[in-house]
Short mmCIF file of C-alpha atoms in Angstrom, two decimals:
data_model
loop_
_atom_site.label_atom_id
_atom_site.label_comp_id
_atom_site.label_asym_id
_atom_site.label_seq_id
_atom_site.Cartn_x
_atom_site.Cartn_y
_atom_site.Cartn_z
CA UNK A 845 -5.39 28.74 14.51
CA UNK A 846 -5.77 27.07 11.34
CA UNK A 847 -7.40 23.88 10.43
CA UNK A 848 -6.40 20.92 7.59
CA UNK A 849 -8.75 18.54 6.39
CA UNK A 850 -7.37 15.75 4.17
CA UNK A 851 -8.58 13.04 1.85
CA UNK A 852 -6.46 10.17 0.62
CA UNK A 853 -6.66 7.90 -2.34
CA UNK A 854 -4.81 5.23 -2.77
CA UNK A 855 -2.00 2.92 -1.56
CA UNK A 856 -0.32 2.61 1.86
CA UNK A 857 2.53 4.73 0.25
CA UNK A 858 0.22 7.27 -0.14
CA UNK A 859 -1.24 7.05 3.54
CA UNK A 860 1.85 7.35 4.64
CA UNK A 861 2.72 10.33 2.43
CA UNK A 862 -0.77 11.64 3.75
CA UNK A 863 0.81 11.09 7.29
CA UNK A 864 3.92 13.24 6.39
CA UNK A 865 1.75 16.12 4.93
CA UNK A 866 0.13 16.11 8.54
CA UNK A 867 2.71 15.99 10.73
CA UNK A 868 4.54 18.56 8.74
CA UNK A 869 1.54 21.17 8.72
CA UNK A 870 1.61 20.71 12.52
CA UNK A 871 4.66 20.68 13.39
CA UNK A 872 5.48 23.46 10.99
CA UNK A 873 2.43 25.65 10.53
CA UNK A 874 0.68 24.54 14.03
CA UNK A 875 -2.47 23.71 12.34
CA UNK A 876 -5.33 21.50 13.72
CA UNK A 877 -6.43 18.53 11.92
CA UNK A 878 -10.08 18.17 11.56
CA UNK A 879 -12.92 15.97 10.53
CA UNK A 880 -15.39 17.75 9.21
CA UNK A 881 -14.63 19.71 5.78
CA UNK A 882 -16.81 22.88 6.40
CA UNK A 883 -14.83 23.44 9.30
CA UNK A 884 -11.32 23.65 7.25
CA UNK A 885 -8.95 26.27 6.13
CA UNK A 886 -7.13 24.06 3.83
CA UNK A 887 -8.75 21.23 1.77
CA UNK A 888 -5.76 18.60 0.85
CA UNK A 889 -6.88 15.93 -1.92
CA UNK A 890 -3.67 13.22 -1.82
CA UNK A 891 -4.82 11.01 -4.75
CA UNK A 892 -4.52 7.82 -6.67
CA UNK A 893 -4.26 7.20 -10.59
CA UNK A 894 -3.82 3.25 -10.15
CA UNK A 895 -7.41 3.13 -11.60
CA UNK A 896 -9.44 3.80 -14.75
CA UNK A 897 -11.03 7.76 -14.74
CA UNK A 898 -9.07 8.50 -11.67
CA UNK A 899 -8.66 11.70 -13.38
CA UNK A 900 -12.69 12.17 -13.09
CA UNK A 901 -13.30 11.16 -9.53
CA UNK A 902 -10.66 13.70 -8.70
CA UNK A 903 -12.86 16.29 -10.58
CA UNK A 904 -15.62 15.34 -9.11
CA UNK A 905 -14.08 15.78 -5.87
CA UNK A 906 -12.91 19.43 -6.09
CA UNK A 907 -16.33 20.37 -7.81
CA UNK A 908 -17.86 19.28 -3.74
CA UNK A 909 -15.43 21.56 -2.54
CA UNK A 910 -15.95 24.03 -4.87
CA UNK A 911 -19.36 24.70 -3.20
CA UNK A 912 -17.45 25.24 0.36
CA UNK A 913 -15.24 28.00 -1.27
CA UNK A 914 -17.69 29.54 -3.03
CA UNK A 915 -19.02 30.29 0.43
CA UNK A 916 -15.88 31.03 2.26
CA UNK A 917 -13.08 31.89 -0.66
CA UNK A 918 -10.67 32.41 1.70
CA UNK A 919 -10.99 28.43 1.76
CA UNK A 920 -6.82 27.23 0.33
CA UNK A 921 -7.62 23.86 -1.80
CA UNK A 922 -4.31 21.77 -2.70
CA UNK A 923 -4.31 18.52 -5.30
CA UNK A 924 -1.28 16.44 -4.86
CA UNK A 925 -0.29 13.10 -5.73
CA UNK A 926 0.10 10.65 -8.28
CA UNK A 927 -2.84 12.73 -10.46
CA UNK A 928 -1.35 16.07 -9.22
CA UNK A 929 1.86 15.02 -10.90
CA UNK A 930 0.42 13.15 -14.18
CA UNK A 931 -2.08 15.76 -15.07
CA UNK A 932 0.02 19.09 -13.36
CA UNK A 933 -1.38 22.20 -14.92
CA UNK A 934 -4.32 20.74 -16.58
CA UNK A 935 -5.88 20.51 -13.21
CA UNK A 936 -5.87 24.26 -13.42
CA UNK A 937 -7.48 24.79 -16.26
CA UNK A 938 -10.45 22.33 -15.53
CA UNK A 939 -10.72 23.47 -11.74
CA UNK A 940 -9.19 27.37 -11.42
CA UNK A 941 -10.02 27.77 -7.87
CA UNK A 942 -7.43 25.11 -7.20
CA UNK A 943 -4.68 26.88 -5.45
CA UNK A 944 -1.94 24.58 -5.32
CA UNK A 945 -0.79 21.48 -7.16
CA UNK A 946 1.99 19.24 -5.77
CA UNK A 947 3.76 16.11 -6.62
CA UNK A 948 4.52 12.23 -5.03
CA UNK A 949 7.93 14.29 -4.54
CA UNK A 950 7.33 17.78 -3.35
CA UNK A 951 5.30 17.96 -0.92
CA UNK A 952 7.15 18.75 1.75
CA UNK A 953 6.87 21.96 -0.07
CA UNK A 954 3.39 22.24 1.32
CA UNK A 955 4.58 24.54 3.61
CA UNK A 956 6.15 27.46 1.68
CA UNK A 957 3.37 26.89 -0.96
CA UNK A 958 0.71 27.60 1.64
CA UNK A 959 2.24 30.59 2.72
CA UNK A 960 2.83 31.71 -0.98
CA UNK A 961 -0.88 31.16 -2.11
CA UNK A 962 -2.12 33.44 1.12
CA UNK A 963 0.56 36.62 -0.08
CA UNK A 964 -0.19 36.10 -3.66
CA UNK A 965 -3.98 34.41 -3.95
CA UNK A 966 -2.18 33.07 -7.27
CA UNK A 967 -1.41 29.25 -8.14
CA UNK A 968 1.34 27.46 -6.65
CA UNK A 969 2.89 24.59 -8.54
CA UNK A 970 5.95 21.91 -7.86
CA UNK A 971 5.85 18.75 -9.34
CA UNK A 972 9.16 18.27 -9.88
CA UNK A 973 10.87 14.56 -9.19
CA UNK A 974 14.09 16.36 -6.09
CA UNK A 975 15.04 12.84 -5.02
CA UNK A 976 14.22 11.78 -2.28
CA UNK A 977 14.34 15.08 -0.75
CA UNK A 978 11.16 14.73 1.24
CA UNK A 979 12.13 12.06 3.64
CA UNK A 980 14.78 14.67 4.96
CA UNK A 981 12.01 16.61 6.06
CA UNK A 982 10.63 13.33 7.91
CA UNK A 983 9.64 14.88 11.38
CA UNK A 984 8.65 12.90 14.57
CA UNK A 985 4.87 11.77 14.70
CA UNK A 986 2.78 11.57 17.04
CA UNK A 987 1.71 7.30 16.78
CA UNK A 988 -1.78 6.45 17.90
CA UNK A 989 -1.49 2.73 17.33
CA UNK A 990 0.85 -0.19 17.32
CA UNK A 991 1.72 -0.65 13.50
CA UNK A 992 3.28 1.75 11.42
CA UNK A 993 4.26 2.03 7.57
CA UNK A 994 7.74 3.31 6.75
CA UNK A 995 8.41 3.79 3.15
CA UNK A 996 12.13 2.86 2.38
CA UNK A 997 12.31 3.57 -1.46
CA UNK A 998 10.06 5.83 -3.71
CA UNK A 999 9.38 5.02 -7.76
CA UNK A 1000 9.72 2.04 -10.33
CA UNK A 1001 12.42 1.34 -13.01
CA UNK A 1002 9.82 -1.72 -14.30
CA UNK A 1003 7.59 0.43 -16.38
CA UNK A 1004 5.22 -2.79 -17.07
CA UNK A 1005 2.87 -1.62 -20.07
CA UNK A 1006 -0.20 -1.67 -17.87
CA UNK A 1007 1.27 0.81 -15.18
CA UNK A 1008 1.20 4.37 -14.73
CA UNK A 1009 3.38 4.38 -11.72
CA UNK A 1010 6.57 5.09 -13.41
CA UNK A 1011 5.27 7.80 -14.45
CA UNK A 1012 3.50 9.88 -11.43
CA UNK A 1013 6.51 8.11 -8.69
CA UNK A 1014 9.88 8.51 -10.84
CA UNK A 1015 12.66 5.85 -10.91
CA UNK A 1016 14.01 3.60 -7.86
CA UNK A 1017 15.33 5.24 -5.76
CA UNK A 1018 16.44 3.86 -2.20
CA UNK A 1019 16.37 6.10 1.32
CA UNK A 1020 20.04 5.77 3.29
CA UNK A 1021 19.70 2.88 5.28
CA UNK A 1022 20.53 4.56 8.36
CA UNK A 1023 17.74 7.15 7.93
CA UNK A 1024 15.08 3.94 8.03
CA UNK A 1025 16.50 2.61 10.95
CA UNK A 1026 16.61 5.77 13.11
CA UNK A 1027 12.96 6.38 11.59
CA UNK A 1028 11.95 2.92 12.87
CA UNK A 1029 13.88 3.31 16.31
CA UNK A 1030 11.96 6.26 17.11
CA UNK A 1031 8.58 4.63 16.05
CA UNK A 1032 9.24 1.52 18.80
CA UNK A 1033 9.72 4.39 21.39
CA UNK A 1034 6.31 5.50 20.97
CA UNK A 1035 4.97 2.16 21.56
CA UNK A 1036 4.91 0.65 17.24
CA UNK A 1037 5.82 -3.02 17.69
CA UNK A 1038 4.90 -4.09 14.39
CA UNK A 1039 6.61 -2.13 11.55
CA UNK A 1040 5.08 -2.46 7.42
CA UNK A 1041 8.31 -1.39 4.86
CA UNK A 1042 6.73 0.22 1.97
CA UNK A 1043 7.99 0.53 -1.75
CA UNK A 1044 6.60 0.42 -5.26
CA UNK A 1045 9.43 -2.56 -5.62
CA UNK A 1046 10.38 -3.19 -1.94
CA UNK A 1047 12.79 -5.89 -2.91
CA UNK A 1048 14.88 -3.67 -5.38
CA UNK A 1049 15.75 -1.96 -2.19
CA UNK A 1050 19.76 -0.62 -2.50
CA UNK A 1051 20.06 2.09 0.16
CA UNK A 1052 23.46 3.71 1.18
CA UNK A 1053 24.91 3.05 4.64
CA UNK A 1054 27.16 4.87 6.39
CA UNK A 1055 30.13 3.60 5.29
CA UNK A 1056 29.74 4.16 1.66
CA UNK A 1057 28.62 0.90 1.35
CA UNK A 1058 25.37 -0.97 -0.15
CA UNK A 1059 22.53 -2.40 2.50
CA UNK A 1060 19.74 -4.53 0.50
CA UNK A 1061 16.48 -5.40 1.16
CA UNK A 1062 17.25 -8.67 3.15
CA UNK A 1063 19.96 -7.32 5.02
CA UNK A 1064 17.93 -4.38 5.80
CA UNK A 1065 15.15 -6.81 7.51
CA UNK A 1066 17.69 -8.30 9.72
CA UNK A 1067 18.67 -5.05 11.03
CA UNK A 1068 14.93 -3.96 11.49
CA UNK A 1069 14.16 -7.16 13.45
CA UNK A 1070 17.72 -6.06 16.25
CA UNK A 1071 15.63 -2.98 17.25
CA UNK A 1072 13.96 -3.05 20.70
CA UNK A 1073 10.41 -3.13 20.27
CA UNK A 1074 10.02 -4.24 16.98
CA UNK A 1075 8.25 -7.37 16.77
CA UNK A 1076 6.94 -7.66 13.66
CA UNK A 1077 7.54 -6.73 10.39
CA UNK A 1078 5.67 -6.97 6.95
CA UNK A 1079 6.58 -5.83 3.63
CA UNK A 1080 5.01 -3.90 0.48
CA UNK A 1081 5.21 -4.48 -2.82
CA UNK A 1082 7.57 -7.09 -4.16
CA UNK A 1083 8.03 -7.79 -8.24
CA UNK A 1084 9.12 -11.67 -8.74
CA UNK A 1085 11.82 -10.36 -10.35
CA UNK A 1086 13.95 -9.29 -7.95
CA UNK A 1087 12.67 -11.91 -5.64
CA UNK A 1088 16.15 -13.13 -4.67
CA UNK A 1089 17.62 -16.38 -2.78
CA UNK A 1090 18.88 -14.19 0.23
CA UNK A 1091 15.55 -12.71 0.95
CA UNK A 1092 13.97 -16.08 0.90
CA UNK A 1093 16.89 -16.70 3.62
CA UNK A 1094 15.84 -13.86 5.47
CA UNK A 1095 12.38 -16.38 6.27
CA UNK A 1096 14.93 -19.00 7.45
CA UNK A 1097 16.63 -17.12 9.90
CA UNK A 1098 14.18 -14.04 10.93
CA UNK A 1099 11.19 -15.22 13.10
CA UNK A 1100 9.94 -11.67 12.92
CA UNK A 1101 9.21 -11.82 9.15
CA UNK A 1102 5.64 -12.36 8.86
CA UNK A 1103 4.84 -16.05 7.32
CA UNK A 1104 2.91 -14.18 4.91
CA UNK A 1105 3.99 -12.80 1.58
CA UNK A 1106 1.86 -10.57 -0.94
CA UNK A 1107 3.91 -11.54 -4.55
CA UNK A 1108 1.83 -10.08 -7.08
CA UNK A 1109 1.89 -12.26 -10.49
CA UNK A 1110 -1.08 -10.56 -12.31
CA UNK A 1111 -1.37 -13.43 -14.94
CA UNK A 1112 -1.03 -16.97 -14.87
CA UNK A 1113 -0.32 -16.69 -18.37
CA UNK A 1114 2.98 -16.32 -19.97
CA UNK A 1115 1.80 -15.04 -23.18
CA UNK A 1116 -0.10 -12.29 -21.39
CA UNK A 1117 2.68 -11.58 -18.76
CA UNK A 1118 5.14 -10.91 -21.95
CA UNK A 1119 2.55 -8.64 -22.99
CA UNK A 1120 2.11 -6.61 -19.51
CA UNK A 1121 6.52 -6.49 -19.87
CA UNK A 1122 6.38 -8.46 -16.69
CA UNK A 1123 9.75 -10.03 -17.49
CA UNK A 1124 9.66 -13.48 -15.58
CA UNK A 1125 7.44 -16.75 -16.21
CA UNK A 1126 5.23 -18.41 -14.38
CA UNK A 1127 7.82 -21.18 -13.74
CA UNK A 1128 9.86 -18.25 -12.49
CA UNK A 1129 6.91 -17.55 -9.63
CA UNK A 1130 6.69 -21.14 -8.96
CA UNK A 1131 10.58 -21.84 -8.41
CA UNK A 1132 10.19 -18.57 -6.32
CA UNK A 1133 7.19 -20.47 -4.28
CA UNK A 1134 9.12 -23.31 -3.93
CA UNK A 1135 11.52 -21.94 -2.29
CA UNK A 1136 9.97 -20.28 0.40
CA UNK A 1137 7.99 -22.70 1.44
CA UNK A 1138 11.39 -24.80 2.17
CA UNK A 1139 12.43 -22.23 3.84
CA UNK A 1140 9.15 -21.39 6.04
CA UNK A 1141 6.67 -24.34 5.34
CA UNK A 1142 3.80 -22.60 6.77
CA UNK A 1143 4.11 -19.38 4.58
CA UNK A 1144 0.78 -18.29 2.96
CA UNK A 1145 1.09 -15.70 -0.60
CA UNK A 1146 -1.60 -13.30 -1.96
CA UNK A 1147 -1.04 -11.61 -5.09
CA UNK A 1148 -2.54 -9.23 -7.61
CA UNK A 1149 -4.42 -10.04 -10.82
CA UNK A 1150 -5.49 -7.89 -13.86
CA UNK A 1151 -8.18 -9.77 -15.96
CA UNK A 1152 -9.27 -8.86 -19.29
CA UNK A 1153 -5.82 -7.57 -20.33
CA UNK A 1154 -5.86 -7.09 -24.08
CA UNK A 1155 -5.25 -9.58 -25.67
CA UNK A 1156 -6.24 -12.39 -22.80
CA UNK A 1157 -7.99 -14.88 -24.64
CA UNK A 1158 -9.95 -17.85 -22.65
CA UNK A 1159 -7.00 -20.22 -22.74
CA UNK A 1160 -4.73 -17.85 -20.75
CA UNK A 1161 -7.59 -17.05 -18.52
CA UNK A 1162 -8.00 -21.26 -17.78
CA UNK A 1163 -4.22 -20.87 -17.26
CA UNK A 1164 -4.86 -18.38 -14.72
CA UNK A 1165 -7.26 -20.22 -13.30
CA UNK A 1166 -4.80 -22.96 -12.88
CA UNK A 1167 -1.86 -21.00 -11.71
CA UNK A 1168 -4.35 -19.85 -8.58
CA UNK A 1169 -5.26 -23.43 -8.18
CA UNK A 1170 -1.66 -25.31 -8.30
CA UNK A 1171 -0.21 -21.98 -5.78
CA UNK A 1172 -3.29 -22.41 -3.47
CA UNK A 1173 -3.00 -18.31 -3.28
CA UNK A 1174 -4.53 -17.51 0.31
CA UNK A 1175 -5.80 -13.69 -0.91
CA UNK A 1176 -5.80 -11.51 -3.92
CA UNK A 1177 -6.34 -8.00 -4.85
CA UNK A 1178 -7.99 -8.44 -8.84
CA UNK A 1179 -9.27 -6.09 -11.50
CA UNK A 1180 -10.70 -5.67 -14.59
CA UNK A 1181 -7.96 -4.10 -16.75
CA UNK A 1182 -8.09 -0.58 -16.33
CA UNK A 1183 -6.60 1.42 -19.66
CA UNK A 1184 -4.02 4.07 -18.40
CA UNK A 1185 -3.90 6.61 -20.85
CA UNK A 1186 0.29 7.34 -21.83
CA UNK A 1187 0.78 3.38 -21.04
CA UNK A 1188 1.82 1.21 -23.77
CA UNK A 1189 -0.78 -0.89 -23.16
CA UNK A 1190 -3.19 1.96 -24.00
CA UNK A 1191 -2.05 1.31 -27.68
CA UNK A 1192 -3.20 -1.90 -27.70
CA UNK A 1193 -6.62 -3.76 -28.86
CA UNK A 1194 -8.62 -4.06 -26.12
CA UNK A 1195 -10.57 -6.85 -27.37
CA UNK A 1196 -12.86 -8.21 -24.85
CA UNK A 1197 -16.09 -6.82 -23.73
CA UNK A 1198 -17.09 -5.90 -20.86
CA UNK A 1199 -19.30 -8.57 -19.67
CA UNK A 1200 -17.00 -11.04 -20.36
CA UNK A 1201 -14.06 -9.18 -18.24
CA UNK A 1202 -16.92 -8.89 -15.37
CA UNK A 1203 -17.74 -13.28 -16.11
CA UNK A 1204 -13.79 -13.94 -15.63
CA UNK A 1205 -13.49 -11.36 -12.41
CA UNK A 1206 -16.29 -12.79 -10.85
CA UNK A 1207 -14.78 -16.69 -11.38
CA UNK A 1208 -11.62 -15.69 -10.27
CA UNK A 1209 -12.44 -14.02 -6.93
CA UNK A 1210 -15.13 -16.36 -5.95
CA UNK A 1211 -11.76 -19.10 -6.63
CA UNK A 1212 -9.64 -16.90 -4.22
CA UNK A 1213 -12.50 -16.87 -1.92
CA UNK A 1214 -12.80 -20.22 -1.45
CA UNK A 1215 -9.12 -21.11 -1.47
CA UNK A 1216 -8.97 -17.88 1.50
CA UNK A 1217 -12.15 -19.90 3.41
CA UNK A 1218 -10.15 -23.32 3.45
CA UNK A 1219 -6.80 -21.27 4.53
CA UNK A 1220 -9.32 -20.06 7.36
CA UNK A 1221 -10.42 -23.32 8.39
CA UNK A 1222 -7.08 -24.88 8.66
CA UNK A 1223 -6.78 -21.97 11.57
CA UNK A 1224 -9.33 -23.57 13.44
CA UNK A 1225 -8.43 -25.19 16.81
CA UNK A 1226 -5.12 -23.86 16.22
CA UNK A 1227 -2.93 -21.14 18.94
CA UNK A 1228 -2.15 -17.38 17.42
CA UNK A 1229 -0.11 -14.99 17.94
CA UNK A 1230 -1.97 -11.17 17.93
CA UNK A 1231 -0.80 -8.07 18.41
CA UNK A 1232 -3.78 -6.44 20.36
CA UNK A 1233 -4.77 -3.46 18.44
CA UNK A 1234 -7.77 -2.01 20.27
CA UNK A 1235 -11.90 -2.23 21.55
CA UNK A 1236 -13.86 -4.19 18.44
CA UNK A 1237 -15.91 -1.56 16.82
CA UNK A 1238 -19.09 -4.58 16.60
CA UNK A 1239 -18.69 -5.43 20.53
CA UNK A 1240 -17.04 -3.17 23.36
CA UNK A 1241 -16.67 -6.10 25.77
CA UNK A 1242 -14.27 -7.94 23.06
CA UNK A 1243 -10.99 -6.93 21.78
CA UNK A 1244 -9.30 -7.11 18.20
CA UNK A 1245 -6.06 -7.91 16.74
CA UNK A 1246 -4.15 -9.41 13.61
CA UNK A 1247 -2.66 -12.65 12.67
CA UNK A 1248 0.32 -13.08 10.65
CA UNK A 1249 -1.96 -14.19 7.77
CA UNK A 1250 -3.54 -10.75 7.85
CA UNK A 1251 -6.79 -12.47 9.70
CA UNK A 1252 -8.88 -9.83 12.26
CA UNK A 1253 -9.31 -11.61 15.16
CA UNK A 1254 -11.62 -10.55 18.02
CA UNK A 1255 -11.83 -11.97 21.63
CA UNK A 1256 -12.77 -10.89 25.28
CA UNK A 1257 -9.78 -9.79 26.74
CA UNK A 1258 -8.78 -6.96 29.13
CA UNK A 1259 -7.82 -3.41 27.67
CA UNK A 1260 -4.24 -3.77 29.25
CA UNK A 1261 -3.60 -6.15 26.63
CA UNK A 1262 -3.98 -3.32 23.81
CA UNK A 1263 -0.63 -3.26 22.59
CA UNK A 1264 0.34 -6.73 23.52
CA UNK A 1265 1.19 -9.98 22.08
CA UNK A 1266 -1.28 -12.42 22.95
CA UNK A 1267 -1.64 -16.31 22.72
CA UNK A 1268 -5.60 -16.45 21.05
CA UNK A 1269 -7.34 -20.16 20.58
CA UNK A 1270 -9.17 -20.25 17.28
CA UNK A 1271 -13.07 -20.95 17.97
CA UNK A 1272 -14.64 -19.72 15.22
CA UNK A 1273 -13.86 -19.02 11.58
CA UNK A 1274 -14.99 -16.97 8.51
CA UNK A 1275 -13.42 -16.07 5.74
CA UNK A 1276 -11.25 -12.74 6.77
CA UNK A 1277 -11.93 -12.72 10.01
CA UNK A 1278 -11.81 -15.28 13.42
CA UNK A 1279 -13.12 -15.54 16.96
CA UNK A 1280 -10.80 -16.77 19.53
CA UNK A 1281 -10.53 -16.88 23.49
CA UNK A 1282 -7.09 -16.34 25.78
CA UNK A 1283 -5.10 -19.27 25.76
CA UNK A 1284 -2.52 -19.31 28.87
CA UNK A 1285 -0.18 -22.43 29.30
#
């Protein structure tokens, strides 16, 4: 008996890759998962090059575990990912007691490479781009909770000048419609009643049915929302650009469709978004808004935003500033631009120090924060709808769940409710999170 210890980096679409490598090396290979690295046979690093010297911290990561198989070198250790597949070989040459490199795309190859390394003891690599040839290798999971991320498309045909993804993902491309579904059916089964679809461009989504025919992304939500159990459903990552009129539709007409949206913008400046190759305005985002909130007046929208890009002067910052305001964005996910080497923006003047990127980070998250504390407030008194996730970790005699608005609610409830919609009266508010007690009709 053999035992995997894994560490993942990154994005939901790499947790759920992360969950794939598992269930494959169990189902597969039988081996345990465990907790505790000195106890594993195979170290798996699933990593991240989103940010700046991702490269490094990966480095600094195998040079921990290069301690543990120095003492047992029997010890397999496998890099995979979006650094596996951007820096391939190289990884080798700075860290030779890695034994296997894999790819975003490969590595359902795990497997065979595993078994490969133990004949030979000699360096297994695929990080080739076979599309989308590990979803067919998609094998039941065991769920321990009541969400779940399926990822319906893999890669990017954007190729913003900021963004690496491109690169370490490959181009759009869309998983047969059918193959979601059946995916999704089987997670309801096990007890999932809220369901997360995942995608570098979720909206671009063009997956093949049956038939020989097209499904898109917003007639894909309708059919998630006819399968029995399903409750709930989010989505992950949209581009404005391919934010069409019949997925804002979808929020007329599908009740399960969270009223939240996460739209990243990254700029509130058009100058600067013609620079990042973002290829709409900021009238674009606004029509977009507009829209939506005709169509579900109650809808709240986080985005992303990179500040500091080169180039940003003060006036586009202000008109960032701005945007946030006139939007009345309820959450946001913001950096400091992070220089991607092989980008196109990596060719360009950076031109603004770093204390003055820190200065406009610091006013534009304590903005969001505020704007996320009134969204908060306007909760208070009010009746929610949460999906019962489990004990609180702070207080065993309460219980936690999640709003629609992404809020962690706790309250005193019984355990049979784990797993359960619940009506929850808003007492008590903070920024992120919200007290609450039963309320029964």
């Amino acid at each position: 008996m053999k035992y995997i210890y894994i560490k993942t980096w990154g994005c939901q679409m790499n947790e759920y890759d992360s969950s794939m490598i598992i269930t494959l090396l169990q189902k597969k290979n039988k081996y345990l998962i465990t907790e505790s690295v000195e106890n594993a046979d195979i170290l798996i690093l699933n990593t991240c090059s989103i940010r700046e010297k991702a490269q490094e911290k990966v480095f600094h990561q195998l040079g921990r575990w290069k301690k543990i198989k120095n003492k047992n070198p029997k010890v397999i250790i496998a890099v995979g990912g979006c650094v596996a597949t951007q820096e391939g070989k190289e990884i080798f040459k700075r860290a030779n007691y890695v034994d296997i490199i894999f790819g975003t795309q490969t590595l359902h190859k795990l497997p065979k490479m595993i078994s490969e390394v133990e004949k030979t003891k000699k360096l297994s690599i695929d990080i080739s781009f076979p599309k989308l040839e590990k979803f067919k290798h998609v094998l039941e999971s065991k769920i321990t909770g009541y969400t779940a991320n399926v990822s319906i498309m893999e890669g990017c045909n954007k190729y913003c000048s900021f963004c690496i993804v491109p690169y370490t993902r490959g181009n759009e491309i869309s998983r047969p419609c059918d193959d979601i579904l059946f995916e999704i059916s089987i997670l309801a089964k096990q007890g999932v009643r809220e369901i997360n679809l995942l995608g570098q461009n979720v909206n671009a989504y063009q997956g093949p049915t049956f038939n020989g025919k097209i499904c898109y992304f917003s007639e894909l939500i309708r059919l998630v929302a006819e399968i029995d159990g399903i409750d709930r459903i989010r989505f992950i990552t949209s581009n404005p650009l391919e934010f069409t009129d019949d997925i804002i539709e979808v929020y007329e007409d599908t009740p399960k469709l969270v009223s939240f949206l996460h739209l990243p913008v990254q700029s509130g400046s058009n100058k600067i978004l013609n620079l990042m190759k973002r290829s709409y305005t900021i009238e674009d985002y606004e029509s977009i808004v507009k829209k939506l909130i005709i169509a579900r007046p109650n809808i709240q929208i986080s985005s992303d935003f990179i500040v500091g890009f080169p180039g940003e002067s003060e006036i586009d910052f202000q008109q960032t500033m701005i945007f946030i305001k006139n939007i009345n964005f309820d959450m946001s996910f913001s950096f400091i631009y992070s220089n991607r080497p092989g980008t196109p923006a990596s060719k360009m003047e950076d031109n603004i120090d770093i204390k003055e990127k820190k200065r406009r980070l610091y006013i534009l998250q304590d903005r969001i924060n505020k704007q996320t504390m009134s969204w908060s407030r306007k909760m208070f008194g009010s009746i929610q709808s949460i999906l019962v996730e489990g004990v609180s970790n702070e207080n065993i005699m309460y219980l936690y769940g999640r709003t629609e608005n992404n809020r962690i609610v706790t309250f005193k409830g019984s355990s049979k409710m784990i797993g359960q919609f619940v009506n929850i009266k808003i007492k008590k508010v903070h920024t992120h999170s919200l007290k609450g007690e039963l309320f029964e009709n």
